mmCIF file with all atom_site columns, C-alpha atoms in Angstrom:
data_model
loop_
_atom_site.group_PDB
_atom_site.id
_atom_site.type_symbol
_atom_site.label_atom_id
_atom_site.label_alt_id
_atom_site.label_comp_id
_atom_site.label_asym_id
_atom_site.label_entity_id
_atom_site.label_seq_id
_atom_site.pdbx_PDB_ins_code
_atom_site.Cartn_x
_atom_site.Cartn_y
_atom_site.Cartn_z
_atom_site.occupancy
_atom_site.B_iso_or_equiv
_atom_site.pdbx_formal_charge
_atom_site.auth_seq_id
_atom_site.auth_comp_id
_atom_site.auth_asym_id
_atom_site.auth_atom_id
_atom_site.pdbx_PDB_model_num
ATOM 1  C CA . UNK A 1 1  ? -0.044  0.011  0.241   1.00 89.00 ? 23  UNK A CA 1
ATOM 2  C CA . UNK A 1 2  ? 1.363   3.407  -1.139  1.00 93.00 ? 24  UNK A CA 1
ATOM 3  C CA . UNK A 1 3  ? 3.507   2.147  -3.841  1.00 93.00 ? 25  UNK A CA 1
ATOM 4  C CA . UNK A 1 4  ? 3.452   4.137  -6.945  1.00 95.00 ? 26  UNK A CA 1
ATOM 5  C CA . UNK A 1 5  ? 3.410   2.112  -10.228 1.00 94.00 ? 27  UNK A CA 1
ATOM 6  C CA . UNK A 1 6  ? 4.075   3.312  -13.652 1.00 95.00 ? 28  UNK A CA 1
ATOM 7  C CA . UNK A 1 7  ? 1.778   1.715  -16.267 1.00 94.00 ? 29  UNK A CA 1
ATOM 8  C CA . UNK A 1 8  ? 3.027   1.404  -19.852 1.00 93.00 ? 30  UNK A CA 1
ATOM 9  C CA . UNK A 1 9  ? 1.028   0.464  -22.966 1.00 92.00 ? 31  UNK A CA 1
ATOM 10 C CA . UNK A 1 10 ? 2.322   0.239  -26.546 1.00 89.00 ? 32  UNK A CA 1
ATOM 11 C CA . UNK A 1 11 ? 1.021   0.038  -29.967 1.00 86.00 ? 33  UNK A CA 1
ATOM 12 C CA . UNK A 1 12 ? 2.842   -0.619 -33.265 1.00 82.00 ? 34  UNK A CA 1
ATOM 13 C CA . UNK A 1 13 ? 3.610   2.752  -35.244 1.00 77.00 ? 35  UNK A CA 1
ATOM 14 C CA . UNK A 1 14 ? 3.310   1.422  -38.694 1.00 74.00 ? 36  UNK A CA 1
ATOM 15 C CA . UNK A 1 15 ? 0.569   3.814  -40.182 1.00 70.00 ? 37  UNK A CA 1
ATOM 16 C CA . UNK A 1 16 ? -1.551  3.801  -37.157 1.00 74.00 ? 38  UNK A CA 1
ATOM 17 C CA . UNK A 1 17 ? -2.199  7.467  -35.951 1.00 83.00 ? 39  UNK A CA 1
ATOM 18 C CA . UNK A 1 18 ? -2.232  7.164  -31.996 1.00 90.00 ? 40  UNK A CA 1
ATOM 19 C CA . UNK A 1 19 ? -3.264  10.271 -30.237 1.00 93.00 ? 41  UNK A CA 1
ATOM 20 C CA . UNK A 1 20 ? -3.197  9.049  -26.606 1.00 94.00 ? 42  UNK A CA 1
ATOM 21 C CA . UNK A 1 21 ? -3.464  5.851  -24.449 1.00 95.00 ? 43  UNK A CA 1
ATOM 22 C CA . UNK A 1 22 ? -6.294  5.339  -21.772 1.00 96.00 ? 44  UNK A CA 1
ATOM 23 C CA . UNK A 1 23 ? -5.800  3.351  -18.880 1.00 96.00 ? 45  UNK A CA 1
ATOM 24 C CA . UNK A 1 24 ? -8.097  1.828  -16.058 1.00 97.00 ? 46  UNK A CA 1
ATOM 25 C CA . UNK A 1 25 ? -7.784  -0.336 -13.245 1.00 96.00 ? 47  UNK A CA 1
ATOM 26 C CA . UNK A 1 26 ? -10.127 -2.882 -10.978 1.00 96.00 ? 48  UNK A CA 1
ATOM 27 C CA . UNK A 1 27 ? -9.425  -4.011 -7.611  1.00 97.00 ? 49  UNK A CA 1
ATOM 28 C CA . UNK A 1 28 ? -11.015 -7.610 -6.946  1.00 96.00 ? 50  UNK A CA 1
ATOM 29 C CA . UNK A 1 29 ? -14.280 -7.601 -8.467  1.00 96.00 ? 51  UNK A CA 1
ATOM 30 C CA . UNK A 1 30 ? -15.001 -3.888 -7.998  1.00 96.00 ? 52  UNK A CA 1
ATOM 31 C CA . UNK A 1 31 ? -15.864 -1.371 -10.643 1.00 97.00 ? 53  UNK A CA 1
ATOM 32 C CA . UNK A 1 32 ? -13.186 0.029  -13.064 1.00 97.00 ? 54  UNK A CA 1
ATOM 33 C CA . UNK A 1 33 ? -11.535 3.386  -12.195 1.00 97.00 ? 55  UNK A CA 1
ATOM 34 C CA . UNK A 1 34 ? -10.235 5.513  -14.919 1.00 96.00 ? 56  UNK A CA 1
ATOM 35 C CA . UNK A 1 35 ? -6.432  6.722  -14.651 1.00 96.00 ? 57  UNK A CA 1
ATOM 36 C CA . UNK A 1 36 ? -4.880  9.819  -16.396 1.00 93.00 ? 58  UNK A CA 1
ATOM 37 C CA . UNK A 1 37 ? -4.424  9.383  -20.065 1.00 92.00 ? 59  UNK A CA 1
ATOM 38 C CA . UNK A 1 38 ? -1.026  8.829  -21.426 1.00 92.00 ? 60  UNK A CA 1
ATOM 39 C CA . UNK A 1 39 ? 0.328   10.909 -24.216 1.00 91.00 ? 61  UNK A CA 1
ATOM 40 C CA . UNK A 1 40 ? 1.490   8.970  -27.187 1.00 91.00 ? 62  UNK A CA 1
ATOM 41 C CA . UNK A 1 41 ? 5.121   9.080  -27.775 1.00 90.00 ? 63  UNK A CA 1
ATOM 42 C CA . UNK A 1 42 ? 6.973   7.462  -30.718 1.00 87.00 ? 64  UNK A CA 1
ATOM 43 C CA . UNK A 1 43 ? 9.864   5.237  -29.542 1.00 85.00 ? 65  UNK A CA 1
ATOM 44 C CA . UNK A 1 44 ? 11.852  2.872  -31.968 1.00 86.00 ? 66  UNK A CA 1
ATOM 45 C CA . UNK A 1 45 ? 8.873   2.311  -34.315 1.00 86.00 ? 67  UNK A CA 1
ATOM 46 C CA . UNK A 1 46 ? 6.057   1.800  -31.689 1.00 89.00 ? 68  UNK A CA 1
ATOM 47 C CA . UNK A 1 47 ? 3.936   4.278  -29.794 1.00 91.00 ? 69  UNK A CA 1
ATOM 48 C CA . UNK A 1 48 ? 4.240   4.322  -25.925 1.00 93.00 ? 70  UNK A CA 1
ATOM 49 C CA . UNK A 1 49 ? 1.935   5.696  -23.219 1.00 93.00 ? 71  UNK A CA 1
ATOM 50 C CA . UNK A 1 50 ? 2.286   5.716  -19.440 1.00 94.00 ? 72  UNK A CA 1
ATOM 51 C CA . UNK A 1 51 ? 0.182   6.477  -16.477 1.00 95.00 ? 73  UNK A CA 1
ATOM 52 C CA . UNK A 1 52 ? 0.567   6.526  -12.623 1.00 96.00 ? 74  UNK A CA 1
ATOM 53 C CA . UNK A 1 53 ? -1.161  4.217  -10.294 1.00 96.00 ? 75  UNK A CA 1
ATOM 54 C CA . UNK A 1 54 ? -0.674  4.601  -6.481  1.00 95.00 ? 76  UNK A CA 1
ATOM 55 C CA . UNK A 1 55 ? -1.792  1.285  -4.729  1.00 95.00 ? 77  UNK A CA 1
ATOM 56 C CA . UNK A 1 56 ? -4.345  2.597  -2.041  1.00 93.00 ? 78  UNK A CA 1
ATOM 57 C CA . UNK A 1 57 ? -5.738  -0.821 -0.853  1.00 95.00 ? 79  UNK A CA 1
ATOM 58 C CA . UNK A 1 58 ? -4.543  -4.418 -0.612  1.00 95.00 ? 80  UNK A CA 1
ATOM 59 C CA . UNK A 1 59 ? -6.180  -6.868 -3.264  1.00 95.00 ? 81  UNK A CA 1
ATOM 60 C CA . UNK A 1 60 ? -5.825  -8.259 -6.727  1.00 95.00 ? 82  UNK A CA 1
ATOM 61 C CA . UNK A 1 61 ? -5.446  -5.513 -9.413  1.00 95.00 ? 83  UNK A CA 1
ATOM 62 C CA . UNK A 1 62 ? -6.576  -5.938 -13.042 1.00 95.00 ? 84  UNK A CA 1
ATOM 63 C CA . UNK A 1 63 ? -5.225  -3.063 -15.278 1.00 95.00 ? 85  UNK A CA 1
ATOM 64 C CA . UNK A 1 64 ? -6.142  -2.469 -18.923 1.00 95.00 ? 86  UNK A CA 1
ATOM 65 C CA . UNK A 1 65 ? -5.209  0.144  -21.544 1.00 95.00 ? 87  UNK A CA 1
ATOM 66 C CA . UNK A 1 66 ? -6.514  1.104  -24.895 1.00 94.00 ? 88  UNK A CA 1
ATOM 67 C CA . UNK A 1 67 ? -5.169  3.206  -27.941 1.00 92.00 ? 89  UNK A CA 1
ATOM 68 C CA . UNK A 1 68 ? -7.159  5.963  -29.076 1.00 93.00 ? 90  UNK A CA 1
ATOM 69 C CA . UNK A 1 69 ? -6.635  7.630  -32.412 1.00 92.00 ? 91  UNK A CA 1
ATOM 70 C CA . UNK A 1 70 ? -8.547  11.032 -31.655 1.00 93.00 ? 92  UNK A CA 1
ATOM 71 C CA . UNK A 1 71 ? -8.567  13.425 -28.780 1.00 93.00 ? 93  UNK A CA 1
ATOM 72 C CA . UNK A 1 72 ? -12.228 12.944 -28.213 1.00 94.00 ? 94  UNK A CA 1
ATOM 73 C CA . UNK A 1 73 ? -11.798 9.301  -27.572 1.00 94.00 ? 95  UNK A CA 1
ATOM 74 C CA . UNK A 1 74 ? -14.518 8.192  -30.244 1.00 94.00 ? 96  UNK A CA 1
ATOM 75 C CA . UNK A 1 75 ? -11.802 5.987  -32.263 1.00 93.00 ? 97  UNK A CA 1
ATOM 76 C CA . UNK A 1 76 ? -10.192 3.685  -29.704 1.00 93.00 ? 98  UNK A CA 1
ATOM 77 C CA . UNK A 1 77 ? -9.445  -0.103 -29.533 1.00 90.00 ? 99  UNK A CA 1
ATOM 78 C CA . UNK A 1 78 ? -11.476 -2.251 -27.078 1.00 93.00 ? 100 UNK A CA 1
ATOM 79 C CA . UNK A 1 79 ? -10.007 -2.333 -23.530 1.00 94.00 ? 101 UNK A CA 1
ATOM 80 C CA . UNK A 1 80 ? -7.678  -4.836 -22.784 1.00 84.00 ? 102 UNK A CA 1
ATOM 81 C CA . UNK A 1 81 ? -6.580  -5.774 -26.377 1.00 80.00 ? 103 UNK A CA 1
ATOM 82 C CA . UNK A 1 82 ? -3.221  -3.380 -25.970 1.00 73.00 ? 104 UNK A CA 1
ATOM 83 C CA . UNK A 1 83 ? -0.330  -4.342 -23.667 1.00 68.00 ? 105 UNK A CA 1
#
């Protein structure tokens, strides 16, 4: 509890326009909570985005990300498909 984690998500760069990454997490069987969006940075041919999560409670965490092609988040991959 209290540990700060850096979450990372990536997507291949070849022709895909990536605007940002979105992150969410779930503790146990609770509801998903949104985290700050990560700006897409092109790094060695892949887009990478990060977000921070501070562990507030003990439990099993499920973290997901998705790639969004526009700032309005209307063109995003499904949750959990990207890593």
